[in-house]
Amino acid sequence: MSIRFGTASLIKTTARLLSRGQNKMSATLSRPPTPLRDLPTQPEDERFIDKGAACEWAEEYRPGRFHPLHFGDTLGSGRYRVIRKLGYGSYSTVWLAVNAKAPPKYVAVKVLLAKYSLPARPCPEIDIARTLATFTDTGSRHILKLLDTFQQEGPNGVHTCLVYEPMAGTVASLVTTFPGNFPVPGQVFDYRPARYEKWMGKRILKHTLLGLQFLHQNNVVHSDLQPGNLLFSPHHLDDVPEADLTQSTTDETTVSLQRKDGKEDKWGPRYLALPQSLHKYANLEQDMCIKISDLGAAFLKGNPPNKIVTPVALRSPEVILGRPVDEKIDIWSFGCLVFELMTGTRLFPVDDLGSQEEVDDDHFLALHDVLGELPEDIAAGWTRRNLWFGPAGERLNPYAPKPSVETGSKHDDEVNGGHEVGNQDSRHSGIPADLELPSEEYIITPSPPLEQLFDENKPDTIDEDEARVITTLLRRVLRYNPADRPSAADLLAEEWFRDA
């Protein structure tokens, strides 16, 4: 009797365990709910295990956003076979693919977020690129050419895809690969500027001007001119065997993607691919060719978008102030690039940290120090100018600590340019009542003027005479009034560019 009871008990226990296992397996294998279109704001709402991969955020793979891709997948009704990840951005991923209808054998396919493929969200980049692709002017060879466009359907929606000629790397990224431009082993703080040889820097600038001239002649304003959007052409890439360009899942350039609940996810890829540049194939010889890329922020002259996306340190005064803009914002950015490519340092070291008002303060101060006093119309648009300059134009320091009644002294008054900024009522000083002041004095050192700044940062290959030629050119370009700035064609006529 006891034996029969024990056997029955064992059978029941086993059944319960099997049932639990089946329930657990069923929970794992059951279809997960469709992710929300909005990105999660809390870690507990994220679907995937975060492995810290240096690529796009895994949570971006959801309806309306990124299209999941794997090596070997095809796009464009089977025409383009993906073999390598080239890059990613806020609005797209970019892949190297084999073109079934070569030439060219290889192409770069830019896959946009699905939400930018909706009828309500047209893609101006396509319209502008298609128009420019019909021209064969000399300058057109310095604009990245659009080869094809198509729509790709996937689990996250319909994606607009743009097909371009593949490029070998950006001016921003390739500079670090040159000897002497990367940190010395063992030296944690190595502040040597990374810059190109002078001849190469001039060539980059001249090709950029040729591209700008072409854009502006066709009434296109780029508005996002920066080293990251200037690309080196590859050297005979079509001659490279496919095996040499193919990225593999067996190396360390992919990271497996796993859901926290262990379920399969149809909206994301099985793995994340780390971008692999084509730097080693860049043409860095005398016949090198630079192309301007990324027309995503471009617009037709007279029809600017609501927001200009020029990198913060390359903004012209009219962009900072939100005033009407035209192609001269590209000329201003170009002037900043001249200084950066010749010296390896930024002309205006402004970062988009802090509030917009603080960023703009830093930018206006840099303009004042490097280029000279701001004209009245620009100064009037700077809403917080009275924090930094007194009624007679004297420099103030609003971040000086407030001296107490006991410790206030004549020295405190002198430090603040004769104005007791830290000690007066904010209602009379113009300083916001909620402005947080540091406990210790924050020393603000004005930047030297343009000519001195250039001399302090230029390489030995630029002598004093050439330095004056370059700074004179910069003074001509970096005019506060857009109408006073030269055109790209005017700059190409400059003697300094003729041998570039």
Short mmCIF file of C-alpha atoms in Angstrom, two decimals:
data_model
loop_
_atom_site.label_atom_id
_atom_site.label_comp_id
_atom_site.label_asym_id
_atom_site.label_seq_id
_atom_site.Cartn_x
_atom_site.Cartn_y
_atom_site.Cartn_z
CA MET A 1 0.00 0.00 0.00
CA SER A 2 2.78 2.39 0.91
CA ILE A 3 4.59 1.50 -2.26
CA ARG A 4 1.59 2.27 -4.42
CA PHE A 5 1.10 5.56 -2.55
CA GLY A 6 4.75 6.50 -3.04
CA THR A 7 4.59 5.73 -6.73
CA ALA A 8 1.46 7.84 -7.17
CA SER A 9 3.06 10.67 -5.24
CA LEU A 10 6.16 10.46 -7.40
CA ILE A 11 4.07 10.53 -10.54
CA LYS A 12 2.16 13.61 -9.35
CA THR A 13 5.36 15.39 -8.36
CA THR A 14 6.95 14.60 -11.70
CA ALA A 15 3.85 15.86 -13.51
CA ARG A 16 3.94 19.10 -11.57
CA LEU A 17 7.60 19.63 -12.40
CA LEU A 18 7.02 18.89 -16.07
CA SER A 19 4.10 21.28 -16.09
CA ARG A 20 6.20 24.03 -14.57
CA GLY A 21 8.94 23.41 -17.12
CA GLN A 22 6.43 23.50 -19.95
CA ASN A 23 4.95 26.72 -18.60
CA LYS A 24 8.40 28.25 -18.34
CA MET A 25 9.30 27.11 -21.85
CA SER A 26 5.95 28.35 -23.12
CA ALA A 27 6.59 31.75 -21.55
CA THR A 28 10.02 31.87 -23.20
CA LEU A 29 8.76 30.78 -26.62
CA SER A 30 5.58 32.84 -26.64
CA ARG A 31 5.52 35.84 -28.91
CA PRO A 32 6.54 39.06 -27.08
CA PRO A 33 4.29 42.11 -27.39
CA THR A 34 5.02 44.66 -30.12
CA PRO A 35 7.37 47.34 -28.74
CA LEU A 36 6.04 50.86 -28.35
CA ARG A 37 7.13 53.34 -31.01
CA ASP A 38 8.55 55.67 -28.34
CA LEU A 39 12.00 54.90 -26.97
CA PRO A 40 12.18 53.78 -23.33
CA THR A 41 13.20 56.36 -20.77
CA GLN A 42 13.82 53.97 -17.88
CA PRO A 43 16.27 51.01 -17.80
CA GLU A 44 13.55 48.64 -16.60
CA ASP A 45 11.57 49.35 -19.77
CA GLU A 46 14.39 48.28 -22.09
CA ARG A 47 14.01 44.97 -23.96
CA PHE A 48 17.63 44.06 -24.49
CA ILE A 49 20.60 43.27 -22.26
CA ASP A 50 22.97 46.21 -22.56
CA LYS A 51 26.43 44.97 -23.56
CA GLY A 52 27.96 48.40 -24.13
CA ALA A 53 28.50 47.90 -27.86
CA ALA A 54 30.01 50.86 -29.70
CA CYS A 55 27.19 51.15 -32.21
CA GLU A 56 23.56 52.23 -32.44
CA TRP A 57 21.36 51.71 -29.38
CA ALA A 58 19.63 48.32 -29.53
CA GLU A 59 16.36 49.88 -28.34
CA GLU A 60 16.21 51.82 -31.62
CA TYR A 61 15.10 48.59 -33.28
CA ARG A 62 11.36 49.03 -32.92
CA PRO A 63 8.41 50.09 -35.10
CA GLY A 64 9.10 53.38 -36.87
CA ARG A 65 12.85 53.23 -36.36
CA PHE A 66 15.84 51.12 -37.52
CA HIS A 67 15.60 48.21 -39.97
CA PRO A 68 17.31 45.01 -38.69
CA LEU A 69 20.05 43.73 -41.01
CA HIS A 70 22.54 40.86 -41.05
CA PHE A 71 25.50 40.13 -43.29
CA GLY A 72 24.24 38.38 -46.38
CA ASP A 73 20.81 40.04 -46.30
CA THR A 74 19.65 41.64 -49.52
CA LEU A 75 18.00 44.99 -50.11
CA GLY A 76 16.27 46.57 -53.06
CA SER A 77 14.46 43.47 -54.35
CA GLY A 78 17.64 41.43 -54.08
CA ARG A 79 19.91 43.84 -55.93
CA TYR A 80 22.15 44.82 -53.01
CA ARG A 81 23.74 42.16 -50.76
CA VAL A 82 25.03 43.45 -47.41
CA ILE A 83 28.64 42.50 -46.54
CA ARG A 84 29.85 45.15 -44.08
CA LYS A 85 28.64 47.81 -41.63
CA LEU A 86 30.08 51.23 -42.47
CA GLY A 87 28.42 53.46 -39.90
CA TYR A 88 25.29 54.73 -38.22
CA GLY A 89 23.71 57.97 -37.10
CA SER A 90 20.62 59.34 -35.44
CA TYR A 91 18.50 58.75 -38.52
CA SER A 92 20.10 55.86 -40.39
CA THR A 93 22.50 52.96 -40.60
CA VAL A 94 24.96 52.64 -43.51
CA TRP A 95 26.11 49.37 -45.08
CA LEU A 96 28.56 48.26 -47.75
CA ALA A 97 26.81 46.05 -50.29
CA VAL A 98 27.61 44.14 -53.43
CA ASN A 99 25.71 45.50 -56.42
CA ALA A 100 24.18 42.74 -58.54
CA LYS A 101 23.98 45.16 -61.46
CA ALA A 102 27.58 46.37 -61.40
CA PRO A 103 29.30 48.64 -62.14
CA PRO A 104 29.97 49.82 -59.57
CA LYS A 105 30.64 46.52 -57.84
CA TYR A 106 30.32 47.99 -54.35
CA VAL A 107 27.87 50.59 -53.05
CA ALA A 108 27.01 52.21 -49.73
CA VAL A 109 23.35 51.82 -48.74
CA LYS A 110 21.93 54.31 -46.26
CA VAL A 111 18.80 52.89 -44.59
CA LEU A 112 16.69 55.62 -43.01
CA LEU A 113 14.40 55.29 -40.02
CA ALA A 114 10.97 54.07 -41.01
CA LYS A 115 9.30 57.15 -39.59
CA TYR A 116 11.12 59.28 -42.17
CA SER A 117 9.50 57.29 -44.95
CA LEU A 118 5.95 58.29 -44.09
CA PRO A 119 4.13 60.63 -46.52
CA ALA A 120 3.90 63.18 -43.73
CA ARG A 121 7.69 63.14 -43.36
CA PRO A 122 9.16 63.66 -46.85
CA CYS A 123 12.92 63.36 -47.31
CA PRO A 124 14.35 66.61 -48.79
CA GLU A 125 17.74 64.89 -49.03
CA ILE A 126 16.43 62.67 -51.83
CA ASP A 127 14.89 65.50 -53.84
CA ILE A 128 18.04 67.63 -53.62
CA ALA A 129 20.39 64.71 -54.29
CA ARG A 130 18.37 63.58 -57.31
CA THR A 131 18.48 67.06 -58.78
CA LEU A 132 22.22 67.45 -58.24
CA ALA A 133 22.89 63.98 -59.71
CA THR A 134 21.68 65.21 -63.11
CA PHE A 135 24.50 67.75 -63.41
CA THR A 136 27.99 67.00 -64.70
CA ASP A 137 29.77 70.26 -63.78
CA THR A 138 33.38 70.01 -62.60
CA GLY A 139 32.27 70.74 -59.06
CA SER A 140 29.79 67.87 -59.10
CA ARG A 141 32.62 65.36 -58.64
CA HIS A 142 33.13 66.84 -55.18
CA ILE A 143 29.60 66.00 -54.05
CA LEU A 144 28.79 62.45 -53.00
CA LYS A 145 26.63 61.13 -55.83
CA LEU A 146 23.27 59.47 -55.28
CA LEU A 147 23.09 56.30 -57.42
CA ASP A 148 19.69 54.87 -56.52
CA THR A 149 16.77 55.06 -54.10
CA PHE A 150 14.17 52.48 -53.12
CA GLN A 151 11.74 51.50 -50.36
CA GLN A 152 12.53 48.53 -48.14
CA GLU A 153 9.74 46.86 -46.15
CA GLY A 154 10.62 45.30 -42.82
CA PRO A 155 9.22 44.46 -39.37
CA ASN A 156 9.54 48.07 -38.26
CA GLY A 157 7.88 49.66 -41.26
CA VAL A 158 8.86 50.87 -44.71
CA HIS A 159 12.32 52.40 -44.96
CA THR A 160 13.63 54.81 -47.56
CA CYS A 161 17.06 53.66 -48.74
CA LEU A 162 19.65 55.80 -50.51
CA VAL A 163 22.46 54.23 -52.51
CA TYR A 164 25.75 56.11 -52.83
CA GLU A 165 29.24 55.43 -54.08
CA PRO A 166 31.24 54.03 -51.12
CA MET A 167 33.84 56.32 -49.56
CA ALA A 168 36.97 55.53 -47.57
CA GLY A 169 36.60 57.67 -44.47
CA THR A 170 36.00 61.18 -43.23
CA VAL A 171 38.41 64.06 -42.85
CA ALA A 172 37.59 63.94 -39.13
CA SER A 173 38.47 60.27 -38.71
CA LEU A 174 41.40 59.68 -41.06
CA VAL A 175 43.58 62.40 -39.54
CA THR A 176 44.14 60.27 -36.44
CA THR A 177 45.68 57.49 -38.53
CA PHE A 178 48.66 59.54 -39.70
CA PRO A 179 52.03 59.09 -37.96
CA GLY A 180 52.48 61.60 -35.17
CA ASN A 181 48.75 62.23 -34.84
CA PHE A 182 47.93 59.45 -32.40
CA PRO A 183 48.78 59.39 -28.67
CA VAL A 184 52.21 58.20 -27.60
CA PRO A 185 51.98 54.84 -25.77
CA GLY A 186 52.10 55.34 -22.03
CA GLN A 187 51.14 59.02 -22.18
CA VAL A 188 47.63 59.44 -20.87
CA PHE A 189 47.45 63.16 -21.53
CA ASP A 190 48.74 63.80 -25.02
CA TYR A 191 47.43 67.10 -26.34
CA ARG A 192 49.36 67.27 -29.60
CA PRO A 193 47.07 68.56 -32.35
CA ALA A 194 46.11 66.06 -35.02
CA ARG A 195 46.46 67.66 -38.43
CA TYR A 196 47.16 66.83 -42.04
CA GLU A 197 50.27 67.83 -43.91
CA LYS A 198 49.90 71.33 -45.29
CA TRP A 199 49.53 70.26 -48.93
CA MET A 200 46.81 67.79 -48.01
CA GLY A 201 44.96 70.29 -45.84
CA LYS A 202 44.96 72.81 -48.70
CA ARG A 203 43.76 70.14 -51.13
CA ILE A 204 40.89 69.23 -48.80
CA LEU A 205 39.92 72.88 -48.54
CA LYS A 206 40.07 73.52 -52.28
CA HIS A 207 37.95 70.47 -53.07
CA THR A 208 35.48 71.60 -50.41
CA LEU A 209 35.27 75.00 -52.09
CA LEU A 210 34.67 73.37 -55.48
CA GLY A 211 31.84 71.35 -53.96
CA LEU A 212 30.37 74.42 -52.25
CA GLN A 213 30.56 76.41 -55.47
CA PHE A 214 28.57 73.67 -57.22
CA LEU A 215 25.95 73.53 -54.46
CA HIS A 216 25.54 77.30 -54.24
CA GLN A 217 25.32 77.72 -58.01
CA ASN A 218 22.36 75.34 -57.86
CA ASN A 219 20.78 77.25 -54.94
CA VAL A 220 21.54 74.53 -52.39
CA VAL A 221 22.76 75.41 -48.89
CA HIS A 222 24.49 72.52 -47.12
CA SER A 223 24.26 73.96 -43.56
CA ASP A 224 26.17 71.05 -41.96
CA LEU A 225 29.67 71.58 -43.35
CA GLN A 226 32.13 69.88 -40.99
CA PRO A 227 35.11 67.47 -41.12
CA GLY A 228 32.78 64.53 -40.52
CA ASN A 229 30.92 65.29 -43.76
CA LEU A 230 34.03 65.59 -45.95
CA LEU A 231 34.97 62.18 -47.37
CA PHE A 232 38.06 60.67 -48.98
CA SER A 233 37.47 58.68 -52.16
CA PRO A 234 38.80 55.09 -52.12
CA HIS A 235 41.56 53.91 -54.41
CA HIS A 236 40.13 51.42 -56.98
CA LEU A 237 37.77 49.77 -54.48
CA ASP A 238 36.08 47.69 -57.19
CA ASP A 239 39.36 45.84 -57.68
CA VAL A 240 39.40 44.64 -54.07
CA PRO A 241 38.22 41.00 -53.63
CA GLU A 242 34.89 40.69 -51.87
CA ALA A 243 36.40 38.40 -49.24
CA ASP A 244 38.73 41.21 -48.14
CA LEU A 245 35.81 43.55 -47.53
CA THR A 246 33.36 41.13 -45.95
CA GLN A 247 32.70 41.50 -42.23
CA SER A 248 32.21 38.25 -40.34
CA THR A 249 30.18 37.26 -37.30
CA THR A 250 33.07 35.09 -36.14
CA ASP A 251 35.37 38.01 -35.35
CA GLU A 252 35.12 40.64 -32.63
CA THR A 253 33.16 43.13 -34.74
CA THR A 254 29.72 41.84 -33.79
CA VAL A 255 27.89 41.64 -30.47
CA SER A 256 25.01 39.22 -29.92
CA LEU A 257 21.69 40.83 -29.07
CA GLN A 258 19.59 39.19 -26.35
CA ARG A 259 16.27 40.08 -24.82
CA LYS A 260 16.05 40.21 -21.05
CA ASP A 261 13.13 37.77 -21.08
CA GLY A 262 14.95 35.28 -23.31
CA LYS A 263 12.37 35.50 -26.09
CA GLU A 264 13.08 35.93 -29.77
CA ASP A 265 12.69 39.47 -31.05
CA LYS A 266 11.50 39.99 -34.61
CA TRP A 267 12.05 43.75 -34.53
CA GLY A 268 15.77 43.64 -33.81
CA PRO A 269 18.72 41.83 -35.43
CA ARG A 270 20.32 38.72 -33.92
CA TYR A 271 23.52 40.73 -33.43
CA LEU A 272 24.76 44.30 -33.57
CA ALA A 273 27.55 44.98 -36.06
CA LEU A 274 30.30 47.40 -35.10
CA PRO A 275 31.13 49.86 -37.90
CA GLN A 276 34.21 48.97 -39.94
CA SER A 277 35.61 51.86 -41.96
CA LEU A 278 37.36 51.62 -45.31
CA HIS A 279 40.30 53.75 -44.13
CA LYS A 280 42.94 51.41 -45.51
CA TYR A 281 41.56 51.91 -49.01
CA ALA A 282 41.62 55.73 -48.95
CA ASN A 283 43.45 57.49 -51.75
CA LEU A 284 45.89 59.79 -49.95
CA GLU A 285 48.10 60.55 -52.94
CA GLN A 286 48.35 63.73 -55.01
CA ASP A 287 45.34 62.66 -57.09
CA MET A 288 43.15 62.33 -53.99
CA CYS A 289 39.53 63.49 -54.21
CA ILE A 290 37.38 64.92 -51.42
CA LYS A 291 33.60 64.85 -51.61
CA ILE A 292 31.00 66.68 -49.53
CA SER A 293 28.45 64.27 -48.11
CA ASP A 294 25.23 64.20 -46.08
CA LEU A 295 22.59 66.47 -47.59
CA GLY A 296 20.22 65.54 -44.77
CA ALA A 297 20.27 69.10 -43.42
CA ALA A 298 20.55 70.82 -46.82
CA PHE A 299 17.89 73.19 -48.09
CA LEU A 300 17.14 75.32 -51.10
CA LYS A 301 18.09 78.97 -50.82
CA GLY A 302 15.10 80.97 -49.65
CA ASN A 303 13.43 77.93 -48.08
CA PRO A 304 15.34 77.14 -44.87
CA PRO A 305 14.03 74.68 -42.26
CA ASN A 306 12.79 75.80 -38.88
CA LYS A 307 16.02 74.66 -37.26
CA ILE A 308 19.56 74.89 -38.66
CA VAL A 309 21.75 71.98 -37.51
CA THR A 310 25.21 73.47 -38.10
CA PRO A 311 27.69 72.07 -35.50
CA VAL A 312 27.75 74.45 -32.56
CA ALA A 313 31.37 75.64 -32.95
CA LEU A 314 30.87 76.29 -36.69
CA ARG A 315 27.73 78.43 -36.36
CA SER A 316 27.70 81.87 -37.94
CA PRO A 317 26.34 84.83 -35.94
CA GLU A 318 23.03 84.75 -37.82
CA VAL A 319 22.58 81.07 -36.98
CA ILE A 320 23.28 81.71 -33.30
CA LEU A 321 20.70 84.51 -33.27
CA GLY A 322 18.10 82.60 -35.28
CA ARG A 323 18.04 85.21 -38.03
CA PRO A 324 17.43 84.64 -41.78
CA VAL A 325 20.13 82.52 -43.39
CA ASP A 326 21.48 81.83 -46.85
CA GLU A 327 24.50 80.12 -48.43
CA LYS A 328 26.86 82.42 -46.52
CA ILE A 329 26.47 80.22 -43.43
CA ASP A 330 28.47 77.60 -45.37
CA ILE A 331 31.17 80.19 -46.09
CA TRP A 332 31.45 80.97 -42.38
CA SER A 333 31.79 77.26 -41.54
CA PHE A 334 34.42 76.96 -44.26
CA GLY A 335 36.45 79.72 -42.63
CA CYS A 336 36.42 77.80 -39.36
CA LEU A 337 37.60 74.70 -41.26
CA VAL A 338 40.54 76.62 -42.77
CA PHE A 339 41.82 77.38 -39.27
CA GLU A 340 41.16 73.84 -38.03
CA LEU A 341 42.83 72.05 -40.95
CA MET A 342 45.89 74.30 -40.87
CA THR A 343 46.43 74.18 -37.10
CA GLY A 344 44.71 71.01 -35.88
CA THR A 345 42.72 73.02 -33.34
CA ARG A 346 39.24 74.53 -33.41
CA LEU A 347 38.94 78.27 -33.97
CA PHE A 348 36.06 78.68 -31.53
CA PRO A 349 36.26 75.98 -28.80
CA VAL A 350 32.55 75.98 -28.05
CA ASP A 351 30.74 72.84 -26.88
CA ASP A 352 27.01 72.15 -26.62
CA LEU A 353 27.22 71.57 -22.89
CA GLY A 354 25.03 73.48 -20.49
CA SER A 355 21.96 75.50 -21.38
CA GLN A 356 21.53 77.08 -24.80
CA GLU A 357 22.05 80.52 -23.25
CA GLU A 358 25.37 79.44 -21.74
CA VAL A 359 26.52 77.91 -25.02
CA ASP A 360 25.63 81.11 -26.88
CA ASP A 361 27.43 83.19 -24.25
CA ASP A 362 30.60 81.17 -24.79
CA HIS A 363 30.29 81.56 -28.55
CA PHE A 364 29.74 85.32 -28.50
CA LEU A 365 32.65 85.77 -26.10
CA ALA A 366 34.89 83.75 -28.42
CA LEU A 367 33.78 85.82 -31.42
CA HIS A 368 34.50 89.02 -29.52
CA ASP A 369 37.95 87.88 -28.39
CA VAL A 370 39.13 86.34 -31.69
CA LEU A 371 37.55 88.60 -34.31
CA GLY A 372 37.01 91.82 -32.41
CA GLU A 373 34.12 93.81 -30.97
CA LEU A 374 30.66 92.66 -31.98
CA PRO A 375 28.78 95.11 -34.21
CA GLU A 376 25.83 96.86 -32.62
CA ASP A 377 23.12 94.82 -34.36
CA ILE A 378 24.65 91.51 -33.18
CA ALA A 379 25.39 92.78 -29.68
CA ALA A 380 21.77 93.89 -29.41
CA GLY A 381 20.61 90.37 -30.19
CA TRP A 382 22.77 88.86 -27.44
CA THR A 383 20.27 88.90 -24.59
CA ARG A 384 22.81 88.24 -21.83
CA ARG A 385 25.53 90.61 -22.98
CA ASN A 386 25.12 92.74 -19.85
CA LEU A 387 26.40 89.80 -17.78
CA TRP A 388 29.75 89.97 -19.55
CA PHE A 389 30.24 93.60 -20.51
CA GLY A 390 29.64 96.83 -18.59
CA PRO A 391 28.05 100.00 -20.00
CA ALA A 392 31.43 101.26 -21.22
CA GLY A 393 32.26 97.92 -22.89
CA GLU A 394 34.51 96.73 -20.06
CA ARG A 395 34.76 92.96 -19.51
CA LEU A 396 32.91 91.57 -16.48
CA ASN A 397 32.98 88.23 -14.69
CA PRO A 398 29.48 87.26 -13.55
CA TYR A 399 30.84 84.05 -12.02
CA ALA A 400 33.03 85.81 -9.48
CA PRO A 401 31.93 84.80 -5.96
CA LYS A 402 29.73 87.16 -4.03
CA PRO A 403 31.88 88.81 -1.35
CA SER A 404 30.29 89.05 2.08
CA VAL A 405 29.86 92.40 3.77
CA GLU A 406 32.79 91.56 6.02
CA THR A 407 35.15 90.35 3.28
CA GLY A 408 34.19 92.72 0.46
CA SER A 409 37.16 94.86 -0.54
CA LYS A 410 38.51 97.24 -3.13
CA HIS A 411 40.26 94.24 -4.74
CA ASP A 412 36.91 92.54 -5.28
CA ASP A 413 35.71 95.67 -7.05
CA GLU A 414 38.81 95.79 -9.27
CA VAL A 415 38.53 92.10 -10.18
CA ASN A 416 35.08 92.79 -11.58
CA GLY A 417 36.17 95.67 -13.77
CA GLY A 418 35.11 98.40 -11.37
CA HIS A 419 31.61 96.94 -10.99
CA GLU A 420 30.63 95.10 -7.85
CA VAL A 421 28.93 92.39 -9.87
CA GLY A 422 28.87 89.79 -7.15
CA ASN A 423 27.67 92.21 -4.47
CA GLN A 424 24.87 94.10 -6.12
CA ASP A 425 21.20 93.33 -6.31
CA SER A 426 20.48 91.13 -9.31
CA ARG A 427 17.52 93.34 -10.22
CA HIS A 428 19.90 96.22 -10.93
CA SER A 429 22.85 94.26 -12.35
CA GLY A 430 20.88 92.34 -14.96
CA ILE A 431 22.16 89.03 -13.55
CA PRO A 432 19.38 86.45 -13.27
CA ALA A 433 18.35 85.92 -9.66
CA ASP A 434 18.64 82.14 -10.10
CA LEU A 435 22.15 82.24 -11.62
CA GLU A 436 24.25 79.75 -9.66
CA LEU A 437 27.61 81.18 -8.68
CA PRO A 438 30.55 78.94 -7.75
CA SER A 439 31.99 79.03 -4.26
CA GLU A 440 35.42 79.79 -5.69
CA GLU A 441 36.23 82.40 -8.31
CA TYR A 442 35.86 81.09 -11.85
CA ILE A 443 38.70 82.61 -13.85
CA ILE A 444 37.79 83.50 -17.42
CA THR A 445 40.79 84.03 -19.69
CA PRO A 446 40.00 85.83 -22.93
CA SER A 447 41.22 84.16 -26.11
CA PRO A 448 43.97 85.96 -28.05
CA PRO A 449 43.05 87.67 -31.32
CA LEU A 450 43.00 85.71 -34.56
CA GLU A 451 46.54 86.44 -35.74
CA GLN A 452 48.15 85.56 -32.41
CA LEU A 453 45.97 82.47 -32.05
CA PHE A 454 47.03 81.24 -35.49
CA ASP A 455 50.73 81.87 -34.83
CA GLU A 456 50.55 79.96 -31.55
CA ASN A 457 49.02 76.89 -33.22
CA LYS A 458 50.41 76.77 -36.76
CA PRO A 459 52.91 74.10 -37.84
CA ASP A 460 56.51 74.96 -38.67
CA THR A 461 55.77 74.39 -42.37
CA ILE A 462 53.82 77.68 -42.42
CA ASP A 463 56.19 80.64 -42.24
CA GLU A 464 55.33 84.14 -41.07
CA ASP A 465 54.50 85.45 -44.54
CA GLU A 466 52.12 82.58 -45.32
CA ALA A 467 50.58 82.92 -41.88
CA ARG A 468 49.61 86.51 -42.71
CA VAL A 469 48.15 85.38 -46.03
CA ILE A 470 46.00 82.81 -44.24
CA THR A 471 44.81 85.12 -41.46
CA THR A 472 44.00 87.82 -44.02
CA LEU A 473 41.93 85.22 -45.85
CA LEU A 474 40.20 84.29 -42.60
CA ARG A 475 39.43 87.92 -41.83
CA ARG A 476 37.83 88.19 -45.27
CA VAL A 477 35.69 85.09 -44.73
CA LEU A 478 34.66 85.56 -41.10
CA ARG A 479 32.71 88.78 -41.53
CA TYR A 480 29.88 89.41 -39.12
CA ASN A 481 27.63 90.64 -41.94
CA PRO A 482 26.80 87.73 -44.28
CA ALA A 483 26.61 90.07 -47.27
CA ASP A 484 30.26 91.00 -46.74
CA ARG A 485 31.50 87.41 -46.96
CA PRO A 486 32.96 86.23 -50.28
CA SER A 487 31.41 83.51 -52.39
CA ALA A 488 33.02 80.12 -52.95
CA ALA A 489 33.95 81.28 -56.46
CA ASP A 490 35.63 84.38 -55.02
CA LEU A 491 37.70 82.26 -52.66
CA LEU A 492 38.77 79.87 -55.42
CA ALA A 493 40.36 82.87 -57.13
CA GLU A 494 42.61 83.47 -54.11
CA GLU A 495 46.31 82.99 -54.87
CA TRP A 496 46.73 80.69 -51.87
CA PHE A 497 44.41 78.06 -53.38
CA ARG A 498 45.88 78.05 -56.88
CA ASP A 499 48.62 75.52 -56.17
CA ALA A 500 46.38 73.29 -54.01
#
